[in-house]
C-alpha positions as a printed NumPy array, in Angstrom:
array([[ 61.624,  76.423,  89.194],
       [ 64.874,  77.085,  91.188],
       [ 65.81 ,  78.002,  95.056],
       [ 66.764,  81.607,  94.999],
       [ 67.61 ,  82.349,  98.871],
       [ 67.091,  80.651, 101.884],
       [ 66.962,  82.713, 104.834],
       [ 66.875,  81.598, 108.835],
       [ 64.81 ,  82.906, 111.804],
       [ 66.265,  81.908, 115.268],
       [ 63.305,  82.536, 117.724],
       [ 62.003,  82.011, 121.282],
       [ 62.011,  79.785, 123.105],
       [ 64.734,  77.793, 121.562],
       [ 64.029,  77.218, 117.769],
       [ 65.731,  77.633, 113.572],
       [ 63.12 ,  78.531, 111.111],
       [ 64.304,  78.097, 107.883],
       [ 62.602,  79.868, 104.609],
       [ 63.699,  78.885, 101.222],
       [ 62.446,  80.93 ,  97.961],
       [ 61.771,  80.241,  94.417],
       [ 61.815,  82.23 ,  91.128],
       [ 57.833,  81.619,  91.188],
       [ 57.25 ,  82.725,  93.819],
       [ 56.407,  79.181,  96.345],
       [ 58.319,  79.988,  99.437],
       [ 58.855,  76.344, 101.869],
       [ 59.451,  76.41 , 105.644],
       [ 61.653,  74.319, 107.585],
       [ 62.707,  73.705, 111.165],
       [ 66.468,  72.96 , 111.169],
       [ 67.944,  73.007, 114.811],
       [ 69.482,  71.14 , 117.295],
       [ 68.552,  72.406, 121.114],
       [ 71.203,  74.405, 122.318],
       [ 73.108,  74.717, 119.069],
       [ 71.091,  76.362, 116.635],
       [ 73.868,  78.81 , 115.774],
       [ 76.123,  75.653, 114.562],
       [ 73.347,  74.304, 112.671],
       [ 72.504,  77.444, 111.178],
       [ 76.091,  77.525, 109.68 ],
       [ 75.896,  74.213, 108.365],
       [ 72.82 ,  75.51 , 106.421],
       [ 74.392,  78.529, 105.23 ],
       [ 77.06 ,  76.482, 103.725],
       [ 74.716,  73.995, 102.219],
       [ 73.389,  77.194, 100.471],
       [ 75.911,  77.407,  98.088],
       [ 75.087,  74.259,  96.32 ],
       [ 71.271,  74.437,  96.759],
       [ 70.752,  78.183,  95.378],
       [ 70.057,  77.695,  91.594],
       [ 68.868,  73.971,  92.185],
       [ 65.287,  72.825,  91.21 ],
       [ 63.506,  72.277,  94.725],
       [ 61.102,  69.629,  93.117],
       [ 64.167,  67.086,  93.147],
       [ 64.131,  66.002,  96.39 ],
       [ 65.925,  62.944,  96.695],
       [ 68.73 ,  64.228,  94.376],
       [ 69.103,  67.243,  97.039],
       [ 69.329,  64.81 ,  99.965],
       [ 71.776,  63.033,  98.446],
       [ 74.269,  65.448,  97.383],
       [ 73.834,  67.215, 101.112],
       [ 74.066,  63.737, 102.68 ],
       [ 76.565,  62.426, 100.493],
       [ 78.833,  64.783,  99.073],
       [ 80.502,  66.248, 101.568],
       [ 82.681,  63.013, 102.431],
       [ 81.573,  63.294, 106.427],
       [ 78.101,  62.435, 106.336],
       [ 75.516,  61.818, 109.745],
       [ 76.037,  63.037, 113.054],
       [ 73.265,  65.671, 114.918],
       [ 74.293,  68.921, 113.342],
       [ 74.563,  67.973, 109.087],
       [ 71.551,  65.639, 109.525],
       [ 69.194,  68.286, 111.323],
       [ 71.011,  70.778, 108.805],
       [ 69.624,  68.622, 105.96 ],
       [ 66.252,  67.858, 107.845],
       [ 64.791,  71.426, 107.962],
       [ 65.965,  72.276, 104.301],
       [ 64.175,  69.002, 103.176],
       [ 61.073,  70.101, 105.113],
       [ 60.991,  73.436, 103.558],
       [ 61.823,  71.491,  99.675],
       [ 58.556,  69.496, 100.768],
       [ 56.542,  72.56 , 101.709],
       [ 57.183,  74.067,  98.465],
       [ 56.667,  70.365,  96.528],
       [ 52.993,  70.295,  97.881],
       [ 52.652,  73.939,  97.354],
       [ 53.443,  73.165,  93.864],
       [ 50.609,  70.663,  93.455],
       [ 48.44 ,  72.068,  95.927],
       [ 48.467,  69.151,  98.055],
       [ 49.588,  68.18 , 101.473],
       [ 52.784,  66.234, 101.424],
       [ 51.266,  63.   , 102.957],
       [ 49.266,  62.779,  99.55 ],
       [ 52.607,  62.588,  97.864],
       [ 54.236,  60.317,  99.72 ],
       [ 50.755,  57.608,  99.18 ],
       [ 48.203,  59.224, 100.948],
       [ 46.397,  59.119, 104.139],
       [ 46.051,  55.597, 105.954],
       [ 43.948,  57.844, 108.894],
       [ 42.015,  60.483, 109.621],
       [ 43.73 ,  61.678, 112.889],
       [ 46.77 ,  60.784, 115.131],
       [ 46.848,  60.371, 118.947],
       [ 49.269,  63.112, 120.716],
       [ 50.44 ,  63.269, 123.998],
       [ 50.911,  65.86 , 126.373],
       [ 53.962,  66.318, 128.705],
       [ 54.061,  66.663, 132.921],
       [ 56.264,  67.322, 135.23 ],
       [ 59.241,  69.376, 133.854],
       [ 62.818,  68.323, 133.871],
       [ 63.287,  67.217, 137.973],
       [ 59.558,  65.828, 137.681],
       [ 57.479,  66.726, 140.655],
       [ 53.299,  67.24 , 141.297],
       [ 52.882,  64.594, 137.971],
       [ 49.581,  63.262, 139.497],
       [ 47.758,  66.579, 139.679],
       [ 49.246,  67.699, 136.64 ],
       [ 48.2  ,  64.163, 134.789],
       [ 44.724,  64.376, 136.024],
       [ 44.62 ,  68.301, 134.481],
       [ 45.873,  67.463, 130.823],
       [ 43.379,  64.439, 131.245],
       [ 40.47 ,  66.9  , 132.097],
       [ 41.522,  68.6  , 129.012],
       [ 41.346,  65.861, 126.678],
       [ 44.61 ,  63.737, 126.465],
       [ 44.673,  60.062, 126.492],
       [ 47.959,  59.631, 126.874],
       [ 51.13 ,  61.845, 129.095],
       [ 54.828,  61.45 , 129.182],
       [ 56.675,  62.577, 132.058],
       [ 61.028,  62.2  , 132.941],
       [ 61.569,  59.086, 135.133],
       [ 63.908,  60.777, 137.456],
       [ 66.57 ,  63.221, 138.219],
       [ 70.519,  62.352, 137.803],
       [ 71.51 ,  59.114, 138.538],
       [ 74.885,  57.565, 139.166],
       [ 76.074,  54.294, 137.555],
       [ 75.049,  52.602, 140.934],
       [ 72.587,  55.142, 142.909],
       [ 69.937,  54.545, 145.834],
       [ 67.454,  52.926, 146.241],
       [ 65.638,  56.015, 147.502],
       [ 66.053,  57.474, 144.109],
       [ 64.381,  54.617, 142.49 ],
       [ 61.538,  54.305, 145.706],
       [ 60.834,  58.024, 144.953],
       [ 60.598,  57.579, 141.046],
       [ 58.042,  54.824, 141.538],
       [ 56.277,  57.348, 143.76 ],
       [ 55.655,  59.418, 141.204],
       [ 54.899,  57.239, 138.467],
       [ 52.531,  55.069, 140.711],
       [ 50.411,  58.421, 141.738],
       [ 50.06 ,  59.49 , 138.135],
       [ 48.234,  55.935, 137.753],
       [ 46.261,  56.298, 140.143],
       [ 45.054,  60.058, 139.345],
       [ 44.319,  59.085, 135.642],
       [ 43.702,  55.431, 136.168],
       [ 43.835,  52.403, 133.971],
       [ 42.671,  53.778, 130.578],
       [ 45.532,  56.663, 130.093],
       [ 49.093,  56.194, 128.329],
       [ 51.614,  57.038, 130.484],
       [ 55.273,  57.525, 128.355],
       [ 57.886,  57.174, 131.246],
       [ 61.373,  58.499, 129.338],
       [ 64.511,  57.814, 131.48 ],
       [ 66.308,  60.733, 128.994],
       [ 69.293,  58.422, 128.702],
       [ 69.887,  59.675, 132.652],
       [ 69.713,  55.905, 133.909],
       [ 72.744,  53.579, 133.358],
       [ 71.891,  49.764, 132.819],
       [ 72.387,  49.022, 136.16 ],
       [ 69.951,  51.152, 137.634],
       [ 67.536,  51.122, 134.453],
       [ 67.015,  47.316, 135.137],
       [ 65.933,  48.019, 138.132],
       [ 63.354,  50.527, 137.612],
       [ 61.904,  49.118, 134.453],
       [ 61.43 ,  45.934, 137.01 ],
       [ 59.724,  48.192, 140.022],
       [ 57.972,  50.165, 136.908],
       [ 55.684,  46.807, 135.676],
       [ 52.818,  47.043, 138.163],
       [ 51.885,  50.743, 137.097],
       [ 51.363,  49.71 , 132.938],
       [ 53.461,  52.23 , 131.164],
       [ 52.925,  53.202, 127.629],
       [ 56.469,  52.768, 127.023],
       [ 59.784,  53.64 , 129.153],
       [ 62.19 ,  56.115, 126.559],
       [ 65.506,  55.63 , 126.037],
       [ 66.077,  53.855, 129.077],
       [ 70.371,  53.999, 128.058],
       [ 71.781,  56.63 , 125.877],
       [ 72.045,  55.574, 122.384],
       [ 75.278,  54.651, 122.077],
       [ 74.963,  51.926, 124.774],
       [ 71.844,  50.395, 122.768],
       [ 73.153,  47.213, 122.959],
       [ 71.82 ,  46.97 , 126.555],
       [ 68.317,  47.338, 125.832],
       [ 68.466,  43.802, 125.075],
       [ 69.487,  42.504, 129.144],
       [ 66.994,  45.754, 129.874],
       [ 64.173,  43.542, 128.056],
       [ 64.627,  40.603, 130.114],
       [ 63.449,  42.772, 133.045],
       [ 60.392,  44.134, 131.737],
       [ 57.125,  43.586, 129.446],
       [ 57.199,  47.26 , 129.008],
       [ 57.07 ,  48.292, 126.001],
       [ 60.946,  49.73 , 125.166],
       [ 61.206,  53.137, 123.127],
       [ 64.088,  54.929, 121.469],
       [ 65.701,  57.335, 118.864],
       [ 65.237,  60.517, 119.3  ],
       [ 69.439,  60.787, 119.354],
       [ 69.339,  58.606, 116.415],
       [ 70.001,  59.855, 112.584],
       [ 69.351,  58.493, 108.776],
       [ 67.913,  54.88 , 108.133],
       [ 71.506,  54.099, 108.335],
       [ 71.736,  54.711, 111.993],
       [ 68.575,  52.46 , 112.82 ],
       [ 69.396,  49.865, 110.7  ],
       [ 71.563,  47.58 , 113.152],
       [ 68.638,  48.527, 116.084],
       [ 65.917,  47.533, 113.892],
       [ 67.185,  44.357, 112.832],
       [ 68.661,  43.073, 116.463],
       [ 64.652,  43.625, 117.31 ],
       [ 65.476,  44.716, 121.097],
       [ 62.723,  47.603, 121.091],
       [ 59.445,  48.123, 120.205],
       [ 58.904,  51.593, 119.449],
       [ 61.039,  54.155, 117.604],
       [ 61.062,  58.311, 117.838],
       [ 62.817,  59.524, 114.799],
       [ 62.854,  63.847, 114.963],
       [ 61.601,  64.301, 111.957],
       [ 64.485,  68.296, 112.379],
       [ 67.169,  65.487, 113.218],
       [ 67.002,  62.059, 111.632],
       [ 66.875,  63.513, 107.964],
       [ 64.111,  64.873, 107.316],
       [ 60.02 ,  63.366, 106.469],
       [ 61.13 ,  61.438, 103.323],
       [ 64.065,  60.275, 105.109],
       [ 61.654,  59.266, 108.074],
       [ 59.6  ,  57.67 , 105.816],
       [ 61.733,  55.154, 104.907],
       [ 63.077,  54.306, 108.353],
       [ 59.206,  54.318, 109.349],
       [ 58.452,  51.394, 106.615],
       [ 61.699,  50.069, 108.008],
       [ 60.556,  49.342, 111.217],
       [ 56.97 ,  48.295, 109.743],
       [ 58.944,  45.462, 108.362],
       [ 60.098,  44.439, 111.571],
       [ 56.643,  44.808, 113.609],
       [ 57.902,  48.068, 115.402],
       [ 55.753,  50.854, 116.063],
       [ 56.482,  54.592, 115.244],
       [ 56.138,  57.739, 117.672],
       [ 57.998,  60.431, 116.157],
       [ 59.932,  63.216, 118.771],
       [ 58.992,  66.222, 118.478],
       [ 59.596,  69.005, 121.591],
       [ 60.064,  71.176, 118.946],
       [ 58.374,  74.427, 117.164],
       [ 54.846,  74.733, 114.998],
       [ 56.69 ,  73.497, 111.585],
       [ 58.546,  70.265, 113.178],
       [ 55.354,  69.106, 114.5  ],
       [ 53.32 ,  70.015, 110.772],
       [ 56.176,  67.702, 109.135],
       [ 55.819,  64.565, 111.844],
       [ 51.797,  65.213, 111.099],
       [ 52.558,  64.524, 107.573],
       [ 54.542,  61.487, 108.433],
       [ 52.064,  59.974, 111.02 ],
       [ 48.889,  60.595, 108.15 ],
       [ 50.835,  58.112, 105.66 ],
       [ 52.642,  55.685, 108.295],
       [ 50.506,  52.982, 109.439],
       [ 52.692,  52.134, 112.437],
       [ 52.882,  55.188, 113.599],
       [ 50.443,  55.597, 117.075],
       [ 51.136,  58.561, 118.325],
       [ 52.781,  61.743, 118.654],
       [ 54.359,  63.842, 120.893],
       [ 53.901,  67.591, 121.028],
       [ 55.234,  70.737, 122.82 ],
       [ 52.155,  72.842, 123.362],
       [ 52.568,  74.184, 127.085],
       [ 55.978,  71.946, 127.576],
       [ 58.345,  73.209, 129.706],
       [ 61.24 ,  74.423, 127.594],
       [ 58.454,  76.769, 126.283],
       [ 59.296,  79.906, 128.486],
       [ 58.381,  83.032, 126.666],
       [ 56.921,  81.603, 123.393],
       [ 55.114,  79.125, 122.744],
       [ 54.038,  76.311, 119.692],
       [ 50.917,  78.515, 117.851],
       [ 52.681,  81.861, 118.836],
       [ 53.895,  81.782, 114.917],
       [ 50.813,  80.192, 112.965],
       [ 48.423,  82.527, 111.512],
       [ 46.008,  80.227, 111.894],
       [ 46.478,  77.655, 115.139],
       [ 43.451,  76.273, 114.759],
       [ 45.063,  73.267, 112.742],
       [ 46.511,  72.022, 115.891],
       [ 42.751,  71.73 , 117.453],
       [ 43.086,  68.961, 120.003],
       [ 39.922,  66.965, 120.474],
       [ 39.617,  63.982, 122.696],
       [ 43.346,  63.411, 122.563],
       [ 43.905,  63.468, 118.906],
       [ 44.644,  66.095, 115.754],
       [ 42.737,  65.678, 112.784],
       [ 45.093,  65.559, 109.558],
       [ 46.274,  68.754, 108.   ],
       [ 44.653,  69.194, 104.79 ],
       [ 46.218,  72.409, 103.368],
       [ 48.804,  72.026, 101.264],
       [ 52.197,  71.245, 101.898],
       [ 53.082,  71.45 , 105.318],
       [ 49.404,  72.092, 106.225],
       [ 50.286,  75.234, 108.105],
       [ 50.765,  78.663, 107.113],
       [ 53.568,  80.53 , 109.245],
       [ 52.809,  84.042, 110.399],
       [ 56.319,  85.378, 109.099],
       [ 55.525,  89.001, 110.522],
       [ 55.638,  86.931, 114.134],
       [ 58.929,  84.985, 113.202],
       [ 60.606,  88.215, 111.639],
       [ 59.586,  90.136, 115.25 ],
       [ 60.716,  87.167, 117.562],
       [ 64.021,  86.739, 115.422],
       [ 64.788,  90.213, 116.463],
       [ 64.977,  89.061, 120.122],
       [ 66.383,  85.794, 119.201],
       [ 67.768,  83.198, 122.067],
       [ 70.48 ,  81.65 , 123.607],
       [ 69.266,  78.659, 124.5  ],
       [ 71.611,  76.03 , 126.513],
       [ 70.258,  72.573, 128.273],
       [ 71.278,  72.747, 131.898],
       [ 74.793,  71.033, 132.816],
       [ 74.122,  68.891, 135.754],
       [ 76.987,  66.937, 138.261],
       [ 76.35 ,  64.538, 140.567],
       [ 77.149,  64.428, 144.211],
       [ 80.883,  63.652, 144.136],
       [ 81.471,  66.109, 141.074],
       [ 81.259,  64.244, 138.063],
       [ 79.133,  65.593, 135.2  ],
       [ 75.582,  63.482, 134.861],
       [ 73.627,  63.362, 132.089],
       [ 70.931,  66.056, 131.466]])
């Protein structure tokens, strides 16, 4: 068997579909994007085309090593999340192949369905405790909702007062049974972040999420001395190479590879048994389209540290389109009592309604995150 074409879709409200052929006919979809630059990862794909057209799309590792390794400059968002989707779609066709889901090739199931997560409260969270209590009354366990706005290296305490607000009245609408992520979206600076993740122990959180931005990781250690909550991170992260040095210092508990950024589900595999080795759980990232979340399923069914996962159904970058819009069937994504049951088709488990993704790639996007400045001018982090 060899890849014949690969061909991308770039549809609402912000996603890359990727769809790579063969000469027998086993087509593979992938979701290769970064938010906000899917045009620059779509070029990075269309030049990785040149060496994968002709290629057998059973060898796997081979592939991800000659994309990963041979161009010299390796890592970094846009060639890893380049490399991610193709690998997706080169595991689609794999199970296709053997007409198996991809979990059952990579050791099999360890569980018969992963906890998800629903998200509250938009970017500049506000009305979290009504909005908790509604995704409760439809079946979620568990929520994740931003901290705060902007914050400045040293901000007020009125920020923080207000933050606590917010979380505290999502408590006490769901009360003490409910996960509640808290992610800090690498807006907080250490000074500040110490402070909330002290002010934030009273109200239990399922974890507080990236609490720095990655590249200041090494404060998550003074963070920790702070808190007993649980400490989350990675979603900005790429390759087992990139975790390695976070993994060993053992200064968080949880990890959020994107399965579109890190390298893909083998790739995420191995930085999954990684962190087993280390006692740190898995929650994969995933604000992303139908076919990110169908990969991360694969990798939660065959990870035993992995406890749950997020999801975009009804989040709010979803204006316009939304996570089943493309899936001839949605009905693999039933959510019952705060969990999906594992995708047993083969491959990905899904099968993409490419009539949908050929329409919506006629309208396309132009999605861009928000730039946001503080106060006095300077820029803040989104």
């Amino acid at each position: 068997m060899k890849i014949t074409k690969l061909e991308l879709f770039k549809v609402p409200p912000r996603w890359l579909f990727l769809k790579v052929e063969t000469d027998e006919g086993i087509t593979g979809w992938g979701e290769p994007v970064v938010e906000g630059k899917a045009d620059t990862v779509a070029a990075a794909v269309t030049e990785m085309s040149e060496y994968l057209i002709g290629q057998d799309p059973m060898r796997i590792e081979d592939l991800f090593q000659v994309l990963y390794r041979g161009g010299f400059y390796r890592g970094g968002p846009i060639l890893s999340s380049a490399i991610s989707g193709i690998e997706q779609a080169l595991w689609d066709i794999k199970g296709k192949f053997y007409n198996a889901p991809i979990y059952d090739l990579l050791g099999g199931a360890c569980r018969d369905r992963t906890r998800v997560y629903s998200w509250i409260g938009g970017d500049r969270p506000s009305d979290v405790g009504a909005a908790a209590k509604q995704q409760v009354e439809a079946g979620f366990t568990a929520v994740k909702m931003n901290a705060t706005e902007e914050m400045h290296y040293i901000d007020s305490i009125g920020k923080v007062e207000a933050a606590i607000a917010r979380i505290a009245a999502v408590r006490e609408a769901v009360g003490k049974e409910v996960g509640i992520g808290i992610d800090f979206h690498g807006r907080v600076h250490k000074s500040m972040a110490k402070i909330i993740a002290k002010e934030l122990e009273p109200y239990r959180p399922m974890f507080i999420e990236e609490p720095v931005l990655p590249e200041n990781n090494e404060a998550l250690k003074e963070i920790a001395r702070y808190t007993s909550c649980p400490i989350a991170t990675g979603e900005r992260m790429y390759t087992r190479w990139g975790f390695k040095e976070l993994l060993a210092q053992g200064i968080v508990d949880i990890i959020q590879p994107d399965l579109s950024h890190a390298g893909g589900i083998l790739e995420t595999r191995k930085i999954a048994a990684m962190a087993e080795a280390y006692d740190i759980a898995v929650a994969p990232h995933c604000p992303l389209g139908p076919i990110a979340l169908a990969a991360c399923l694969q990798l939660d069914t065959c990870s035993p540290n992995a406890f749950i996962q997020e999801q975009s159904l009804g989040i709010h970058y979803n204006q316009g389109s939304d996570l089943l819009d493309y899936l001839k069937d949605p009905s693999v994504f039933a959510y019952q009592d705060g969990f999906v049951r594992n995708l047993t088709g083969p491959g990905l488990g899904i099968e993409v309604n490419e009539e949908k993704v050929r329409e919506m790639a006629a309208i396309g996007h132009q999605w861009r995150n928000p730039v946001w400045r503080q106060e006095d001018g300077t820029v803040a982090e989104w």
